[in-house]
Tab-separated table of C-alpha atoms and ligand atoms in Angstrom:
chain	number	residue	atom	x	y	z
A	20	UNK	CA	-16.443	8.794	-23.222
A	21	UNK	CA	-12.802	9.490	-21.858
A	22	UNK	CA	-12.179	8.597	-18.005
A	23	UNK	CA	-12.296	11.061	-15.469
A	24	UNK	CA	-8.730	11.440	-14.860
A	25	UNK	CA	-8.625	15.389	-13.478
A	26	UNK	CA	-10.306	15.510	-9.958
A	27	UNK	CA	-12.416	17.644	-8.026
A	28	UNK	CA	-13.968	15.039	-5.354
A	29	UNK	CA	-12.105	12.257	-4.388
A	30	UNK	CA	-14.441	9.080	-2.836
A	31	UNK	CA	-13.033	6.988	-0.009
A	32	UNK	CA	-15.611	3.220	1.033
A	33	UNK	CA	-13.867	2.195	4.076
A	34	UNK	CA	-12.077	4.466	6.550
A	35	UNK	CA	-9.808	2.052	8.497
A	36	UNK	CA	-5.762	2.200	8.415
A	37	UNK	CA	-5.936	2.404	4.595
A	38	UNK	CA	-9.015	4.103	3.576
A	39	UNK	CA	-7.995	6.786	6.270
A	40	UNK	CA	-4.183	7.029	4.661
A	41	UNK	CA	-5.985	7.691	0.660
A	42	UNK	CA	-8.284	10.452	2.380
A	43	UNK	CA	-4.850	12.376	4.283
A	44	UNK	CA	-3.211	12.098	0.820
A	45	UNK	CA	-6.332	13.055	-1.176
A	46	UNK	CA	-6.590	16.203	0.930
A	47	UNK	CA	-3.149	17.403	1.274
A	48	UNK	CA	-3.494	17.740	-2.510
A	49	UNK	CA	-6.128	20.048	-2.265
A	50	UNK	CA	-9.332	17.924	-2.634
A	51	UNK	CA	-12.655	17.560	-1.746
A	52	UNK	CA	-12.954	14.017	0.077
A	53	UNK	CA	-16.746	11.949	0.719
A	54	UNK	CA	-16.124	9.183	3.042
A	55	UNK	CA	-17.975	6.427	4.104
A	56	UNK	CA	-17.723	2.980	6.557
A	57	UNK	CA	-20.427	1.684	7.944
A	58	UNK	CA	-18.640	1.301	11.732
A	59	UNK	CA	-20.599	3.350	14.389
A	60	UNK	CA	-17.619	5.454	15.330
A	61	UNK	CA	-15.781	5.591	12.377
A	62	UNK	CA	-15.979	8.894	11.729
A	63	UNK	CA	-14.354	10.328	14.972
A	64	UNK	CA	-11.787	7.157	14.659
A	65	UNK	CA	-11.092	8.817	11.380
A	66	UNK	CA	-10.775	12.292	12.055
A	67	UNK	CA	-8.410	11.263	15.094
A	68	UNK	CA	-6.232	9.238	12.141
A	69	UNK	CA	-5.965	12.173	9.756
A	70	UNK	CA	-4.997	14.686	12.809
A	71	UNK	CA	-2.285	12.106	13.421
A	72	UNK	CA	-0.898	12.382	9.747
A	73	UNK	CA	-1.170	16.371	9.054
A	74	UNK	CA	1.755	17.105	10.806
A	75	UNK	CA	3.771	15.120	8.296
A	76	UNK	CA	1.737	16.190	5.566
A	77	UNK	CA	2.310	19.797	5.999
A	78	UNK	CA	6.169	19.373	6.387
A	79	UNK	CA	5.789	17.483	3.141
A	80	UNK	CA	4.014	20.527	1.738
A	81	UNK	CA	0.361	20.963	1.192
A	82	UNK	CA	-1.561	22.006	-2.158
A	83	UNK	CA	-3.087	25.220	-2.288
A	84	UNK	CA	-6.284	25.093	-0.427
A	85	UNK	CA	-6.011	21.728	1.474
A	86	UNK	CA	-7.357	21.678	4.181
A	87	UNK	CA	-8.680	18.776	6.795
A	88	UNK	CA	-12.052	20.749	6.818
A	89	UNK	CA	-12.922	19.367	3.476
A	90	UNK	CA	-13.490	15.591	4.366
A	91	UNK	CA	-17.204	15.115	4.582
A	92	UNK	CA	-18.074	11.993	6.046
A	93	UNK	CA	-22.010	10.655	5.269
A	94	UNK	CA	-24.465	8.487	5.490
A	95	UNK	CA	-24.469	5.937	2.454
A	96	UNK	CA	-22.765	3.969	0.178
A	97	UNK	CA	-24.880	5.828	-2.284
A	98	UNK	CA	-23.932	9.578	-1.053
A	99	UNK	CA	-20.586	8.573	-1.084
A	100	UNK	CA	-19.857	7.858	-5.109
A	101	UNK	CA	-22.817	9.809	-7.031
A	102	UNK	CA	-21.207	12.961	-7.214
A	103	UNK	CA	-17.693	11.157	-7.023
A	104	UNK	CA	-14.730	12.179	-9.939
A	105	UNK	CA	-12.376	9.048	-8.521
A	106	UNK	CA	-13.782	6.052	-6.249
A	107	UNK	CA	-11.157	3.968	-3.823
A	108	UNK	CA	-12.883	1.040	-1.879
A	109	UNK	CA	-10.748	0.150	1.079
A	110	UNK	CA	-13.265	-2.304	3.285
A	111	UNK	CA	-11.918	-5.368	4.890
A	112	UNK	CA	-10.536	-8.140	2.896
A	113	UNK	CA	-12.997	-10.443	1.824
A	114	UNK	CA	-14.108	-11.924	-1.708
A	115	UNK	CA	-17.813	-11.818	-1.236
A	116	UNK	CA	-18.101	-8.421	0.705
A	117	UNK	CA	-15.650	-6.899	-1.875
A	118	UNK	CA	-18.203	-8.379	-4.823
A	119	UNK	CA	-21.324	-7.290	-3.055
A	120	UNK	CA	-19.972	-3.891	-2.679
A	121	UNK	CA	-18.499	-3.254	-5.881
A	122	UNK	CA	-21.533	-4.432	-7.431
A	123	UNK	CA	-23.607	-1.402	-5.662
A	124	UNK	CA	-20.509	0.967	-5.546
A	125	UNK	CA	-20.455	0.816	-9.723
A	126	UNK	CA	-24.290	1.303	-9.884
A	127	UNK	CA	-23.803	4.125	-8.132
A	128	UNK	CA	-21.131	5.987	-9.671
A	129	UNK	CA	-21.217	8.303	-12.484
A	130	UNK	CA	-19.941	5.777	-15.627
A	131	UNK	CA	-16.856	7.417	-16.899
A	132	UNK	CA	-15.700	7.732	-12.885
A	133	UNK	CA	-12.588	4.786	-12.278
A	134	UNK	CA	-13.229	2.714	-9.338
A	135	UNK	CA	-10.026	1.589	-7.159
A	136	UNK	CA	-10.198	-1.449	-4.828
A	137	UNK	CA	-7.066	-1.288	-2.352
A	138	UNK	CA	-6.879	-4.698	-2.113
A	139	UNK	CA	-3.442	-6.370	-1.016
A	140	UNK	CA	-4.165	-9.202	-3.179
A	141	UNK	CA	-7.752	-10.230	-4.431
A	142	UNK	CA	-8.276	-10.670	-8.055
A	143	UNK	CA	-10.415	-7.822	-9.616
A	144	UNK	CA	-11.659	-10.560	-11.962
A	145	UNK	CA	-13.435	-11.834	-9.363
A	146	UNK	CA	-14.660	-9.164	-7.174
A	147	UNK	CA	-15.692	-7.011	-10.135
A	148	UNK	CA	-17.535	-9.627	-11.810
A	149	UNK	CA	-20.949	-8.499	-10.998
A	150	UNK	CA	-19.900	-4.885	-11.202
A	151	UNK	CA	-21.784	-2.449	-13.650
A	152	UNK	CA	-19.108	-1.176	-16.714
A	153	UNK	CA	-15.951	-3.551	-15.642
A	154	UNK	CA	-14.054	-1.604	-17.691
A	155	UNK	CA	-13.507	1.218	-15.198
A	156	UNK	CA	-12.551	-0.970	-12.216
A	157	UNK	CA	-9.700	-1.871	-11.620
A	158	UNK	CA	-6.924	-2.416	-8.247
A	159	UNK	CA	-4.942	0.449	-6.751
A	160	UNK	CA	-2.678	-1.681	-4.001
A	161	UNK	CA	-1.215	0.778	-1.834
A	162	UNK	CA	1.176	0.548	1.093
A	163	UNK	CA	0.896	1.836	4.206
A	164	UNK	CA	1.243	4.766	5.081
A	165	UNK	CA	-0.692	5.757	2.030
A	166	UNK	CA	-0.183	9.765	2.888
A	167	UNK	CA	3.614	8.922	2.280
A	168	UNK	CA	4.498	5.751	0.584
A	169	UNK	CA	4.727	6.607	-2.854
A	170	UNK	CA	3.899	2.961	-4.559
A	171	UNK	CA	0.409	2.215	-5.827
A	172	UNK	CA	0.346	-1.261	-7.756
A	173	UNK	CA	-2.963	-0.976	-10.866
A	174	UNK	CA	-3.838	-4.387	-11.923
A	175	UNK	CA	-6.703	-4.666	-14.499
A	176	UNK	CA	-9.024	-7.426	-14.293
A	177	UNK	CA	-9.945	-9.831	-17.295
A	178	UNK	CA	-12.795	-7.297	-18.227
A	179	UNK	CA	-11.025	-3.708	-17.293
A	180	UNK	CA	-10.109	-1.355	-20.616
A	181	UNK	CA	-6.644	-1.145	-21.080
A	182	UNK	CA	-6.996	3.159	-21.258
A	183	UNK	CA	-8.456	2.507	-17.467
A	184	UNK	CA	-5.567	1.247	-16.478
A	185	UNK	CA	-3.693	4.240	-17.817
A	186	UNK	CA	-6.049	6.993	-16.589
A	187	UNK	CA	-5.801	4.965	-13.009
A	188	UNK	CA	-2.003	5.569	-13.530
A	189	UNK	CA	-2.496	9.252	-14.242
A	190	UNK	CA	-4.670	10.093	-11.463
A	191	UNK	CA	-2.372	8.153	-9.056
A	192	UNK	CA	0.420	10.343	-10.028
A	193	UNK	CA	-1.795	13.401	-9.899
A	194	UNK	CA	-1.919	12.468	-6.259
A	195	UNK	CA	1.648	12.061	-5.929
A	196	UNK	CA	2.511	8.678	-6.273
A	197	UNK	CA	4.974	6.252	-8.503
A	198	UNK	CA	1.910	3.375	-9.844
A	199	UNK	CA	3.239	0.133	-10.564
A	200	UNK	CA	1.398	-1.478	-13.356
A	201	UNK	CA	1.313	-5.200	-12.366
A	202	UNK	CA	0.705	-6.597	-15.812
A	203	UNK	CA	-0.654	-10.062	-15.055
A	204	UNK	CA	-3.456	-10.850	-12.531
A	205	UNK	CA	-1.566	-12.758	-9.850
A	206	UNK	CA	-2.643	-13.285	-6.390
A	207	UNK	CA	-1.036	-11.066	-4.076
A	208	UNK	CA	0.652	-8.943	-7.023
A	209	UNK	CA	4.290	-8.160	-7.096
A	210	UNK	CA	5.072	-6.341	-3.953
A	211	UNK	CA	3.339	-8.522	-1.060
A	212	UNK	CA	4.133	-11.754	-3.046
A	213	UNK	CA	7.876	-10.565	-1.966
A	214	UNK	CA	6.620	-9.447	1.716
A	215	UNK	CA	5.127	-12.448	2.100
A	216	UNK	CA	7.812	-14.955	1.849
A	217	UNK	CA	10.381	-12.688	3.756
A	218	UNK	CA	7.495	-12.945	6.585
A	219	UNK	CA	7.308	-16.620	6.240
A	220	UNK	CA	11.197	-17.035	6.873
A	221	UNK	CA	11.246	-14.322	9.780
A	222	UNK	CA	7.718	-15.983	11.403
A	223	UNK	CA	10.067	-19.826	10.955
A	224	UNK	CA	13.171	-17.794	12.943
A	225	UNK	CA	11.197	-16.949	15.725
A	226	UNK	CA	9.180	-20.356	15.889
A	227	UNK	CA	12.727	-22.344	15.985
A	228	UNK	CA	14.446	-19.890	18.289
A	229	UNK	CA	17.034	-18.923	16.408
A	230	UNK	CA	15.721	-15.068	16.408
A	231	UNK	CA	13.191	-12.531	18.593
A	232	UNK	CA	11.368	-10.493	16.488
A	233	UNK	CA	13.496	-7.176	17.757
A	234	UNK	CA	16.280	-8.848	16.495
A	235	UNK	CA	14.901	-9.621	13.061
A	236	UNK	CA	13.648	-6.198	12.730
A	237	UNK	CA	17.957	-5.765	13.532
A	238	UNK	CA	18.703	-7.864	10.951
A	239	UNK	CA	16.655	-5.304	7.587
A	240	UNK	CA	16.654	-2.367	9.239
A	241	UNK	CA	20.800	-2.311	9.438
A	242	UNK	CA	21.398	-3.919	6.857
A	243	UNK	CA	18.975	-4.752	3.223
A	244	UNK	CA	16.401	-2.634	4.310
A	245	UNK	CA	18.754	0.658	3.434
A	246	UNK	CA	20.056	-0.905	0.382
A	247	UNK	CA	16.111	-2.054	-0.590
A	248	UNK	CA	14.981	1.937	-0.391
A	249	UNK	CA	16.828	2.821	-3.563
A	250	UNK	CA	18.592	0.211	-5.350
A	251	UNK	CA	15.920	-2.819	-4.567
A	252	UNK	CA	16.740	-6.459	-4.400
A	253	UNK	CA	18.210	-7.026	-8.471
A	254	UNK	CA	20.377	-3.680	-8.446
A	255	UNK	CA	22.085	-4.747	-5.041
A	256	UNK	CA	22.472	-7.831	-6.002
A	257	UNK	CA	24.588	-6.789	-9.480
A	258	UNK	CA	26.620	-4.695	-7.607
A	259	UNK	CA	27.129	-7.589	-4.966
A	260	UNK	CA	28.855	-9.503	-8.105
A	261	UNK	CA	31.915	-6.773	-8.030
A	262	UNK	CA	32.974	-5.762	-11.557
A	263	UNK	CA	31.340	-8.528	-13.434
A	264	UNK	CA	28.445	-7.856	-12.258
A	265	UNK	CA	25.099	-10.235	-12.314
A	266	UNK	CA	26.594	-13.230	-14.111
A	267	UNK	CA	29.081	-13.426	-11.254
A	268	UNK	CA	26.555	-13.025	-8.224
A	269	UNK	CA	24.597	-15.881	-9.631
A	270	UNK	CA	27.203	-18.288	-10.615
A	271	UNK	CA	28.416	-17.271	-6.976
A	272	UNK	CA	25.123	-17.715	-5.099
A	273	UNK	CA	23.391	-20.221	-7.330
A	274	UNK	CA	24.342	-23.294	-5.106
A	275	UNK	CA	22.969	-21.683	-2.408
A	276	UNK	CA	19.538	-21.726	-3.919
A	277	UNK	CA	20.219	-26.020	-3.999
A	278	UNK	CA	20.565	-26.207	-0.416
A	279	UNK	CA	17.602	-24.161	0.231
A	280	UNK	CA	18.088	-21.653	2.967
A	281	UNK	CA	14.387	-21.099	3.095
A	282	UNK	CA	11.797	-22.846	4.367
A	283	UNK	CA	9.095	-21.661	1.705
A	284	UNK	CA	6.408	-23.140	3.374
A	285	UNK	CA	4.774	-20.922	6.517
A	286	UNK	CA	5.308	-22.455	9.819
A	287	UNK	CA	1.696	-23.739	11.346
A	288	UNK	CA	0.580	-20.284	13.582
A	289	UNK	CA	0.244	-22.303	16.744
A	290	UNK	CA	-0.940	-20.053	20.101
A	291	UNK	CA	2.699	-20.702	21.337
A	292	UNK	CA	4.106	-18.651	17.818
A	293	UNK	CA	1.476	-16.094	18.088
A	294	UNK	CA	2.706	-15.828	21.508
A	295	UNK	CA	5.995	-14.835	21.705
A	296	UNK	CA	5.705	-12.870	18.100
A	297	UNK	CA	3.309	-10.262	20.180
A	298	UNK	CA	5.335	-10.495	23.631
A	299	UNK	CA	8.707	-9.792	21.437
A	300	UNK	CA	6.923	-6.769	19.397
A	301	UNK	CA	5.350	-5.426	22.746
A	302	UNK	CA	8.496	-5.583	23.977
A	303	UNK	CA	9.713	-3.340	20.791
A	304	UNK	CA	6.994	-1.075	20.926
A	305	UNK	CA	7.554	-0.150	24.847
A	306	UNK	CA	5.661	2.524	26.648
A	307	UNK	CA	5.282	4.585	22.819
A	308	UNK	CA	1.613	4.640	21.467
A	309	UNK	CA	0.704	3.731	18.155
A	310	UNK	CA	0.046	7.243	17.246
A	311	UNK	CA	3.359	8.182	18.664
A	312	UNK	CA	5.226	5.094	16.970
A	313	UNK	CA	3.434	6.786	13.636
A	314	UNK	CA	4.890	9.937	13.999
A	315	UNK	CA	8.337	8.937	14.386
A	316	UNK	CA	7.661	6.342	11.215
A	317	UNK	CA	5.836	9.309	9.290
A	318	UNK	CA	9.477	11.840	10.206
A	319	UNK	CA	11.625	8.931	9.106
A	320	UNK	CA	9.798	8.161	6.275
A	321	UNK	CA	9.966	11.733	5.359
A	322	UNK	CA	13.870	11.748	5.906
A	323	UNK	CA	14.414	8.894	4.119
A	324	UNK	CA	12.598	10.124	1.170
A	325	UNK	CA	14.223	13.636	1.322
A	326	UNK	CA	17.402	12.162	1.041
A	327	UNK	CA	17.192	9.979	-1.722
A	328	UNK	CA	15.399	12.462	-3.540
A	329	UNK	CA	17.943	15.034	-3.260
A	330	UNK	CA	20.715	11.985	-3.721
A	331	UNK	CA	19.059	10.869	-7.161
A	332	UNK	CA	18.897	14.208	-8.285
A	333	UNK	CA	22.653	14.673	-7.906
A	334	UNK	CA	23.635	11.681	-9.612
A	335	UNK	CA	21.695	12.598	-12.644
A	336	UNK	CA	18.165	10.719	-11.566
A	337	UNK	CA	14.589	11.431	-11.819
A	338	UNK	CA	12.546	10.537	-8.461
A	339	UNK	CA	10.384	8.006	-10.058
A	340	UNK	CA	13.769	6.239	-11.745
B	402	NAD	N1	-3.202	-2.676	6.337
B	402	NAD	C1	-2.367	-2.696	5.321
B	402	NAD	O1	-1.153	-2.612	5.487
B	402	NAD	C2	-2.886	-2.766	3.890
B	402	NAD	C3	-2.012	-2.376	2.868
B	402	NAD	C4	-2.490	-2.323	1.554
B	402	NAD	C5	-3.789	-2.699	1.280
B	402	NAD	N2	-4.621	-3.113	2.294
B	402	NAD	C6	-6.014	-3.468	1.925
B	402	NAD	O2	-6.855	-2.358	2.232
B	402	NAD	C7	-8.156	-2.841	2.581
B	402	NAD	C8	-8.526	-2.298	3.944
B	402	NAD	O3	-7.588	-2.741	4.889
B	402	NAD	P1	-7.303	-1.972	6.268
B	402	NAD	O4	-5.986	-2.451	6.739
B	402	NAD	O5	-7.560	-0.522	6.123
B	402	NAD	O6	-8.434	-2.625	7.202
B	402	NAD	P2	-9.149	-1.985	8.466
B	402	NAD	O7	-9.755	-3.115	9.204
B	402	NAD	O8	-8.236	-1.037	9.179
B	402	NAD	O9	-10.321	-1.100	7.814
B	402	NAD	C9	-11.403	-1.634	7.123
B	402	NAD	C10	-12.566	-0.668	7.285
B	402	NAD	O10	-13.642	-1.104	6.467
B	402	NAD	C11	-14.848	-0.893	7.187
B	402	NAD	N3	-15.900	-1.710	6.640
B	402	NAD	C12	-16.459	-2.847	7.137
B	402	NAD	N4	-17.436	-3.280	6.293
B	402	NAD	C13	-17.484	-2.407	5.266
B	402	NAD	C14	-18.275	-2.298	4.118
B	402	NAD	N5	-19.220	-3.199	3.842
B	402	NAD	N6	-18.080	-1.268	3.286
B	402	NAD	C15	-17.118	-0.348	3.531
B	402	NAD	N7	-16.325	-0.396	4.613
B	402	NAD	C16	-16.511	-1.406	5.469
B	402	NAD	C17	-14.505	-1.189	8.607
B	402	NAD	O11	-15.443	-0.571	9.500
B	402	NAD	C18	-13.104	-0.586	8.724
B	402	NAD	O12	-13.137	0.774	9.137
B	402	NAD	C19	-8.083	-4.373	2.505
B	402	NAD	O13	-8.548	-4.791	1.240
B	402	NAD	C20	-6.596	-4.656	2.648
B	402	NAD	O14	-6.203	-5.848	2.051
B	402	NAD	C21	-4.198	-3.138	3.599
């Protein structure tokens, strides 16, 4: 029996920052959303969250038909999947709730329905070992905000079915977004693997003094972080070589990989680090909200992704190239 890969009903286990960003996306393309978290409050927490994102969604342009109206929030784990085409688990990030949950989530669910677990870096061996039909779960990493962000990273586990994996892919992109398939189970898959060590370094510059976090933030958002939003890290880097190119760069920058620059190791999170990392980002974030501060990262975002779209197609370039 073939995956469920066209959808009608889209399920969402877990309504926090995540779980809320996979419902705004599922309904600005025009579906029917069941949502469930087990928070007393979560559904008005929820509803406030998606309010927060429509504006962006609508300038982004909403399928026919979508409308906040159809989120339906209920009672049980059980409500939540049965009648369920697609299933995306985003509860906190723990091993054992992640395997207790999956384990009732996949009894639940019809058994050609895929089952998504947005974890940032979990291994769906593990968490899906006690799960009913393996072979339709699988990971869906996404970044936030979900509603915008186009990258989903699908890892199979040692038991999922390789045409899971692709059906995951389709519906993904049915929802508007460029999957990654992450072809071996590593912890913390490609994309935070890469987060995580430029956190490291930038968590060391503050500890030592050398940086505040304000200026760190400087340091991308001036600089890499324009180059990183179309070209990414290898591209740049072949360009940085001039006309010959990779070879160059490395025999350039090589030695520099001897000295090291980098720490690797994270610095110990002592009170005093924790400290001045949330003075220096209070100081960033100023008298502006977190709602507000997500509007103005949704409109960039938007901008951003306007341009290069409109740049790649110029030069010849598909958006998901
Ligand atoms: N925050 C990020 O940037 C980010 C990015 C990508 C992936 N993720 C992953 O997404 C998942 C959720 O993270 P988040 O940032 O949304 O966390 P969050 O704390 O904002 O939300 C988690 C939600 O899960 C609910 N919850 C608690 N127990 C539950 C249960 N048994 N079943 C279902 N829901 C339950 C909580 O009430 C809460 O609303 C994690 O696996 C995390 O690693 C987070």
């Amino acid at each position: 029996m073939p995956f469920v890969t066209e959808l009608k009903t889209f399920a969402a286990l877990g309504t926090g920052v995540i779980g809320a960003g996979w419902i705004a996306r599922a309904l600005a393309h025009g579906l029917d959303v069941l949502a469930w978290d087990p928070a007393p409050g979560a559904e008005a927490a929820l509803r406030a969250r998606i309010a927060n994102a429509w504006p962006a969604l609508q300038q982004q342009g909403l399928a026919p038909g979508a409308a906040q109206e159809r989120l339906r929030f209920v009672a049980s784990l059980e409500d939540c999947v049965r009648e369920a085409d697609f299933i995306q688990e985003s509860a906190p990030e723990r091993l054992e709730l992640k395997c207790e949950l999956h384990a009732k989530i996949s009894a639940a669910a019809r058994p050609n329905v895929l089952i998504g677990s947005s974890t940032s870096g979990l291994l769906p061996s593990e968490f899906y070992e006690g799960a009913v039909q393996p072979e339709r779960c699988l990971v869906g990493h996404p970044f936030n905000p979900v509603y915008l962000l186009p990258l989903v990273e699908v890892v199979g586990g040692a038991q999922t079915a390789p045409a899971a994996v692709q059906a995951a892919m389709t519906v993904y992109e049915s929802l508007g977004m460029r999957p990654l398939h992450v072809r071996k189970e590593v912890p913390g898959f490609i994309a935070d693997r890469l987060l995580e060590a430029l956190w490291r370094e930038a968590l060391h510059l503050v500890n030592d003094g050398v940086a505040s976090t304000g200026e760190i933030d400087d340091a991308i958002r001036f600089g890499a972080g324009l180059r990183w939003s179309f070209m990414g890290s290898f591209l740049t880097y072949t360009l940085a070589g001039g006309d010959a190119g990779m070879r160059h760069f490395m025999a350039q920058f090589g030695p520099a990989l001897q000295l090291p620059w980098t720490y690797l190791q994270a610095p110990e999170l002592t009170e005093a680090l924790i400290d001045q990392v949330v003075e220096g980002t209070a100081e960033q974030q100023g008298e502006r909200s977190i709602a507000e501060l997500e509007r103005y990262r949704d409109d960039c975002l938007l901008a951003v992704l306007g341009a290069i779209r409109e740049t790649k197609r110029k030069h010849g370039f598909a958006f998901a190239e």
